[in-house]
Short mmCIF file of C-alpha atoms in Angstrom, two decimals:
data_model
loop_
_atom_site.label_atom_id
_atom_site.label_comp_id
_atom_site.label_asym_id
_atom_site.label_seq_id
_atom_site.Cartn_x
_atom_site.Cartn_y
_atom_site.Cartn_z
CA MET A 1 24.64 -62.64 -15.04
CA GLY A 2 24.65 -60.84 -11.69
CA THR A 3 26.21 -57.46 -11.00
CA ARG A 4 29.69 -57.64 -9.58
CA LYS A 5 30.01 -56.16 -6.13
CA LYS A 6 32.93 -54.85 -4.18
CA THR A 7 33.34 -54.91 -0.42
CA THR A 8 34.71 -51.58 0.76
CA ALA A 9 36.79 -50.82 3.83
CA SER A 10 33.67 -50.09 5.84
CA GLY A 11 32.35 -53.57 5.14
CA ALA A 12 29.46 -52.50 2.88
CA GLU A 13 28.93 -53.85 -0.62
CA HIS A 14 28.43 -51.62 -3.64
CA PRO A 15 28.47 -52.23 -7.39
CA ALA A 16 32.05 -52.50 -8.61
CA ASN A 17 31.60 -49.71 -11.16
CA SER A 18 29.87 -47.23 -8.84
CA ARG A 19 31.52 -43.93 -7.97
CA TYR A 20 30.81 -44.65 -4.30
CA SER A 21 33.02 -47.71 -4.26
CA GLU A 22 35.67 -45.77 -6.16
CA ILE A 23 35.95 -43.10 -3.48
CA GLU A 24 35.92 -45.67 -0.69
CA SER A 25 38.75 -47.59 -2.35
CA ILE A 26 41.19 -45.01 -0.97
CA ASP A 27 40.15 -45.69 2.63
CA SER A 28 42.70 -46.57 5.27
CA PRO A 29 42.32 -50.03 6.92
CA ARG A 30 39.58 -50.40 9.47
CA THR A 31 40.08 -50.60 13.23
CA ARG A 32 42.15 -53.68 13.93
CA HIS A 33 41.43 -56.15 16.71
CA VAL A 34 44.34 -57.56 18.65
CA ASP A 35 43.23 -61.17 18.10
CA ASP A 36 43.33 -60.58 14.35
CA ASN A 37 46.66 -58.74 14.24
CA THR A 38 48.95 -60.25 16.87
CA SER A 39 52.40 -60.69 15.42
CA THR A 40 52.52 -64.37 14.47
CA VAL A 41 56.27 -64.37 14.09
CA PHE A 42 56.86 -62.78 17.49
CA SER A 43 54.41 -65.12 19.23
CA ALA A 44 55.98 -68.14 17.57
CA PHE A 45 59.43 -66.95 18.60
CA VAL A 46 58.34 -66.47 22.23
CA PHE A 47 56.65 -69.87 22.25
CA VAL A 48 59.65 -71.73 20.83
CA VAL A 49 62.20 -70.01 23.07
CA THR A 50 60.10 -70.49 26.21
CA PHE A 51 59.39 -74.12 25.37
CA MET A 52 63.07 -74.88 24.73
CA VAL A 53 64.17 -73.15 27.94
CA ALA A 54 61.54 -75.03 29.98
CA MET A 55 62.61 -78.32 28.42
CA ALA A 56 66.25 -77.56 29.22
CA VAL A 57 65.41 -76.74 32.82
CA GLY A 58 63.36 -79.93 33.09
CA LEU A 59 66.21 -81.93 31.63
CA VAL A 60 68.70 -80.48 34.13
CA LEU A 61 66.45 -80.83 37.17
CA GLY A 62 64.81 -84.14 36.30
CA GLY A 63 67.73 -85.80 34.62
CA GLY A 64 65.60 -86.65 31.59
CA ILE A 65 62.60 -85.74 29.45
CA ASP A 66 59.24 -87.38 30.05
CA ILE A 67 55.62 -86.62 29.21
CA TRP A 68 55.20 -84.43 32.28
CA THR A 69 58.19 -82.31 31.33
CA ILE A 70 56.81 -81.82 27.84
CA CYS A 71 53.35 -80.91 29.15
CA ALA A 72 54.78 -78.48 31.69
CA SER A 73 57.02 -76.87 29.07
CA PHE A 74 54.06 -76.50 26.71
CA ALA A 75 51.91 -74.90 29.42
CA ILE A 76 54.71 -72.47 30.31
CA ALA A 77 55.16 -71.54 26.63
CA VAL A 78 51.42 -70.89 26.22
CA ALA A 79 51.48 -68.70 29.34
CA ALA A 80 54.47 -66.82 27.92
CA ILE A 81 52.74 -65.90 24.65
CA SER A 82 49.70 -64.81 26.70
CA THR A 83 51.93 -62.58 28.79
CA ILE A 84 54.50 -61.07 26.42
CA HIS A 85 53.23 -58.92 23.55
CA VAL A 86 54.55 -56.31 21.16
CA ALA A 87 52.86 -53.26 19.63
CA SER A 88 54.01 -51.24 16.63
CA GLN A 89 55.20 -47.66 17.00
CA TRP A 90 51.86 -46.21 15.85
CA GLU A 91 49.67 -48.52 17.94
CA ARG A 92 48.16 -48.07 21.39
CA VAL A 93 46.69 -51.17 23.05
CA ILE A 94 43.62 -51.17 25.32
CA VAL A 95 44.01 -53.62 28.23
CA LEU A 96 41.07 -54.81 30.34
CA ARG A 97 41.47 -56.42 33.75
CA LEU A 98 38.58 -58.67 34.78
CA GLY A 99 36.43 -56.97 32.16
CA LYS A 100 37.16 -53.39 33.25
CA PHE A 101 39.39 -50.83 31.61
CA ASN A 102 42.84 -50.92 33.15
CA ARG A 103 45.31 -49.04 30.97
CA VAL A 104 46.49 -47.95 27.55
CA THR A 105 49.89 -49.39 26.71
CA GLY A 106 52.35 -49.48 23.83
CA PRO A 107 54.24 -49.06 21.66
CA GLY A 108 56.91 -51.73 21.98
CA LEU A 109 56.97 -54.59 24.45
CA TYR A 110 54.17 -54.87 27.01
CA PHE A 111 52.91 -57.52 29.42
CA THR A 112 49.54 -58.80 30.59
CA ILE A 113 48.49 -61.15 33.37
CA PRO A 114 47.12 -64.35 31.82
CA ILE A 115 43.42 -65.03 32.49
CA PHE A 116 42.97 -61.77 34.47
CA GLU A 117 44.02 -59.33 31.77
CA ARG A 118 43.52 -59.23 28.03
CA ALA A 119 44.30 -56.83 25.23
CA VAL A 120 41.04 -56.14 23.41
CA LEU A 121 41.75 -53.44 20.83
CA ARG A 122 44.56 -51.59 19.14
CA ALA A 123 44.12 -47.95 18.18
CA ASP A 124 46.08 -46.65 15.20
CA THR A 125 47.34 -43.15 16.02
CA ARG A 126 48.51 -42.32 12.50
CA THR A 127 46.62 -39.92 10.25
CA MET A 128 43.78 -41.88 8.68
CA LEU A 129 41.92 -41.30 5.43
CA THR A 130 38.24 -41.99 4.87
CA GLY A 131 36.58 -41.48 1.51
CA PHE A 132 32.85 -40.79 1.49
CA GLY A 133 30.24 -39.53 -0.92
CA ALA A 134 26.66 -38.38 -1.41
CA GLU A 135 24.83 -39.70 -4.46
CA GLU A 136 21.92 -37.82 -6.04
CA THR A 137 21.58 -35.46 -3.11
CA LEU A 138 19.27 -32.48 -3.70
CA THR A 139 20.56 -28.97 -3.13
CA SER A 140 18.33 -26.23 -1.72
CA ASP A 141 17.33 -25.30 -5.29
CA LEU A 142 16.44 -28.95 -6.05
CA VAL A 143 19.43 -29.84 -8.22
CA PRO A 144 20.60 -33.47 -7.80
CA VAL A 145 24.38 -33.72 -7.41
CA ASP A 146 26.92 -36.47 -6.73
CA VAL A 147 29.70 -35.35 -4.41
CA ASP A 148 32.88 -37.20 -3.48
CA ALA A 149 34.99 -36.10 -0.53
CA ALA A 150 37.78 -37.29 1.74
CA VAL A 151 38.33 -36.68 5.44
CA PHE A 152 41.71 -36.85 7.17
CA TRP A 153 41.55 -37.66 10.87
CA MET A 154 43.50 -39.20 13.73
CA VAL A 155 42.94 -40.73 17.15
CA TRP A 156 44.22 -38.48 19.94
CA ASP A 157 42.62 -40.39 22.85
CA PRO A 158 42.82 -44.20 22.33
CA GLU A 159 40.77 -44.88 25.46
CA LYS A 160 37.77 -42.87 24.25
CA ALA A 161 38.09 -44.14 20.68
CA CYS A 162 37.89 -47.76 21.83
CA MET A 163 35.55 -47.41 24.82
CA GLU A 164 33.05 -44.73 23.75
CA VAL A 165 32.14 -46.11 20.31
CA GLU A 166 31.90 -49.68 19.05
CA ASN A 167 33.87 -49.04 15.83
CA TYR A 168 35.32 -45.57 15.54
CA TYR A 169 36.30 -45.98 11.89
CA ASP A 170 32.76 -46.75 10.72
CA ALA A 171 31.44 -44.03 13.03
CA VAL A 172 33.65 -41.39 11.40
CA SER A 173 32.61 -42.57 7.92
CA MET A 174 28.90 -42.40 8.75
CA ALA A 175 29.22 -39.02 10.48
CA ALA A 176 31.01 -37.65 7.41
CA GLN A 177 28.32 -38.89 5.01
CA THR A 178 25.53 -37.49 7.16
CA ALA A 179 27.24 -34.10 7.48
CA LEU A 180 27.84 -33.96 3.71
CA ARG A 181 24.21 -34.66 2.83
CA ASP A 182 22.99 -32.15 5.39
CA ALA A 183 25.35 -29.43 4.13
CA ILE A 184 24.41 -29.97 0.48
CA GLY A 185 20.69 -29.86 1.30
CA ARG A 186 21.08 -26.38 2.81
CA LYS A 187 23.09 -24.87 -0.06
CA SER A 188 22.31 -23.88 -3.63
CA ILE A 189 24.14 -25.44 -6.54
CA SER A 190 26.21 -22.27 -7.03
CA ASP A 191 27.35 -22.34 -3.39
CA VAL A 192 28.33 -26.01 -3.68
CA THR A 193 30.32 -25.59 -6.91
CA VAL A 194 31.89 -22.17 -6.34
CA HIS A 195 32.51 -21.99 -2.59
CA ARG A 196 34.14 -25.36 -2.00
CA ASP A 197 36.47 -24.00 0.65
CA LYS A 198 33.55 -22.87 2.80
CA LEU A 199 31.86 -26.25 2.36
CA ASP A 200 35.10 -28.00 3.38
CA GLN A 201 35.32 -25.96 6.59
CA GLU A 202 31.65 -26.48 7.40
CA LEU A 203 32.00 -30.25 6.98
CA ARG A 204 35.12 -30.30 9.16
CA ASP A 205 33.33 -28.46 11.97
CA LYS A 206 30.28 -30.73 11.79
CA ILE A 207 32.31 -33.96 11.81
CA GLU A 208 34.57 -32.64 14.58
CA GLU A 209 31.51 -31.89 16.69
CA LYS A 210 30.41 -35.52 16.47
CA ALA A 211 33.81 -37.24 16.57
CA GLY A 212 35.40 -35.11 19.29
CA PRO A 213 33.75 -37.00 22.18
CA TRP A 214 35.14 -40.23 20.69
CA GLY A 215 38.73 -39.03 21.09
CA ILE A 216 39.10 -38.32 17.36
CA SER A 217 40.43 -35.12 15.81
CA ILE A 218 39.43 -34.09 12.29
CA ILE A 219 42.43 -32.65 10.46
CA SER A 220 40.78 -31.60 7.20
CA VAL A 221 37.95 -32.36 4.79
CA GLU A 222 38.41 -31.99 1.04
CA ILE A 223 35.77 -32.10 -1.69
CA ARG A 224 37.22 -34.18 -4.54
CA ASP A 225 34.54 -34.05 -7.21
CA ILE A 226 31.08 -32.62 -7.87
CA VAL A 227 29.04 -34.17 -10.67
CA ILE A 228 25.91 -32.48 -12.06
CA PRO A 229 23.51 -34.17 -14.55
CA LYS A 230 24.51 -33.44 -18.16
CA ASP A 231 21.20 -31.83 -19.12
CA LEU A 232 21.52 -29.45 -16.20
CA GLN A 233 25.14 -28.74 -17.13
CA LYS A 234 23.95 -27.39 -20.51
CA ASP A 235 21.29 -25.24 -18.86
CA MET A 236 23.78 -23.91 -16.34
CA ALA A 237 26.30 -23.17 -19.10
CA ALA A 238 23.63 -21.25 -21.03
CA ALA A 239 22.68 -19.34 -17.87
CA ALA A 240 26.34 -18.52 -17.19
CA LYS A 241 26.78 -17.30 -20.77
CA ALA A 242 23.71 -15.10 -20.49
CA GLU A 243 25.01 -13.72 -17.19
CA ARG A 244 28.36 -12.86 -18.78
CA GLU A 245 26.61 -11.13 -21.70
CA LYS A 246 24.52 -9.18 -19.22
CA ASP A 247 27.65 -8.06 -17.35
CA ALA A 248 29.31 -7.07 -20.64
CA ARG A 249 26.28 -4.96 -21.64
CA ILE A 250 26.25 -3.28 -18.26
CA VAL A 251 29.95 -2.43 -18.55
CA LEU A 252 29.41 -1.10 -22.10
CA ALA A 253 26.48 1.04 -20.93
CA GLU A 254 28.59 2.48 -18.12
CA VAL A 255 31.38 3.32 -20.59
CA GLU A 256 28.92 5.02 -22.97
CA LYS A 257 27.52 6.97 -20.03
CA ASP A 258 31.02 8.21 -19.14
CA VAL A 259 31.75 9.09 -22.77
CA ALA A 260 28.45 10.99 -23.04
CA ALA A 261 29.31 12.95 -19.91
CA MET A 262 32.73 13.89 -21.33
CA LEU A 263 31.17 14.91 -24.67
CA LEU A 264 28.66 17.07 -22.83
CA GLU A 265 31.49 18.79 -20.99
CA ALA A 266 33.39 19.30 -24.25
CA THR A 267 30.23 20.76 -25.86
CA GLU A 268 30.03 23.38 -23.13
CA VAL A 269 33.66 24.32 -23.75
CA TYR A 270 33.13 24.61 -27.53
CA ARG A 271 29.92 26.58 -27.00
CA GLN A 272 31.72 29.20 -24.95
CA ASP A 273 34.79 29.37 -27.22
CA GLU A 274 34.03 29.23 -30.96
CA MET A 275 37.72 29.33 -31.87
CA ALA A 276 38.35 26.16 -29.85
CA PHE A 277 35.60 24.41 -31.82
CA GLU A 278 37.14 25.48 -35.13
CA LEU A 279 40.59 24.30 -34.03
CA ARG A 280 39.08 20.96 -33.07
CA SER A 281 37.43 20.70 -36.47
CA MET A 282 40.71 21.39 -38.25
CA HIS A 283 42.48 18.85 -36.06
CA LEU A 284 39.95 16.17 -36.97
CA LEU A 285 40.34 17.10 -40.62
CA SER A 286 44.11 16.78 -40.39
CA GLU A 287 43.86 13.39 -38.71
CA GLY A 288 41.41 12.21 -41.36
CA VAL A 289 43.81 13.13 -44.12
CA LYS A 290 46.68 11.29 -42.42
CA GLU A 291 44.68 8.13 -41.88
CA SER A 292 43.24 8.05 -45.41
CA ASN A 293 46.72 8.56 -46.89
CA GLY A 294 45.22 10.31 -49.89
CA THR A 295 43.30 13.37 -51.04
CA LEU A 296 40.25 14.47 -49.09
CA VAL A 297 37.65 16.77 -50.64
CA ILE A 298 36.03 19.00 -48.04
CA PRO A 299 33.45 21.81 -48.19
CA SER A 300 34.81 25.33 -48.46
CA ALA A 301 33.28 26.18 -45.11
CA TYR A 302 36.19 24.43 -43.39
CA SER A 303 38.55 27.10 -44.74
CA GLU A 304 36.72 29.94 -43.03
CA GLY A 305 38.87 29.52 -39.96
CA PHE A 306 42.05 30.14 -41.93
CA ARG A 307 40.65 33.25 -43.58
CA ARG A 308 39.53 34.58 -40.20
CA ASP A 309 43.02 34.11 -38.82
CA LYS A 310 44.53 36.05 -41.71
CA ALA A 311 41.98 38.86 -41.38
CA GLY A 312 42.86 39.15 -37.69
CA GLU A 313 46.49 39.65 -38.56
#
């Protein structure tokens, strides 16, 4: 039994369960050709109305309807649907005259000269979405990763988008994939996973550099998912744990160093003032008795301080 395949928006086939086809499933529709997207209802309406009007005129002028009237009405109706067109609010239509670029028209109602002019392409000026990915791409430290991303873009110059590149949608998709693989190959795995925002900006600049001459503006690029092999995930988790333990030991050593410095300073104070040392000893003794909540047996030497105080009096 063969593997099921899915045709994505870019026209390529991939296995139906692959992550690549999953990311491409969110793509916006491809560039639409006028011949494939002319409003059937509007054309039919124009044809019927024109045909009926021509028949009525023929009936009035000729006093009847014959084969010539029908043929003439049909020819006029065909010419009408070749002349009168309509474009949606977000569409811009490229019109060629005798094979050369003539104008960009739309939205709404527009007209062309039959035979001499033809509408060849429609550019969608809305914000478009293209999903792309890089499978098993090696980072600079030779770690294979699968990365999914999405690019948001729009056509700002319909003439360039339709005249400078054969299919601007596929061109943007390919430029995005190439830029992603190139960026991953120059970064370590830590840079890819931690600094996603920098990778997003780098990808946007690279794709903008290629797509700008085509009349396309890149709005943003967003990394959706980064997948690392499971065996490497365990190794990276162990390395991260070791790094955290190392940081904790360094912090503990710094604290002990500070404590040692304070103890050294306190030692100098107690060395110069014996009475302060004895008071500190009695304070520690008092705290020990409070915390133990019981009777504490101490050597008689601890009472020397009290006797000395009484002798001084």
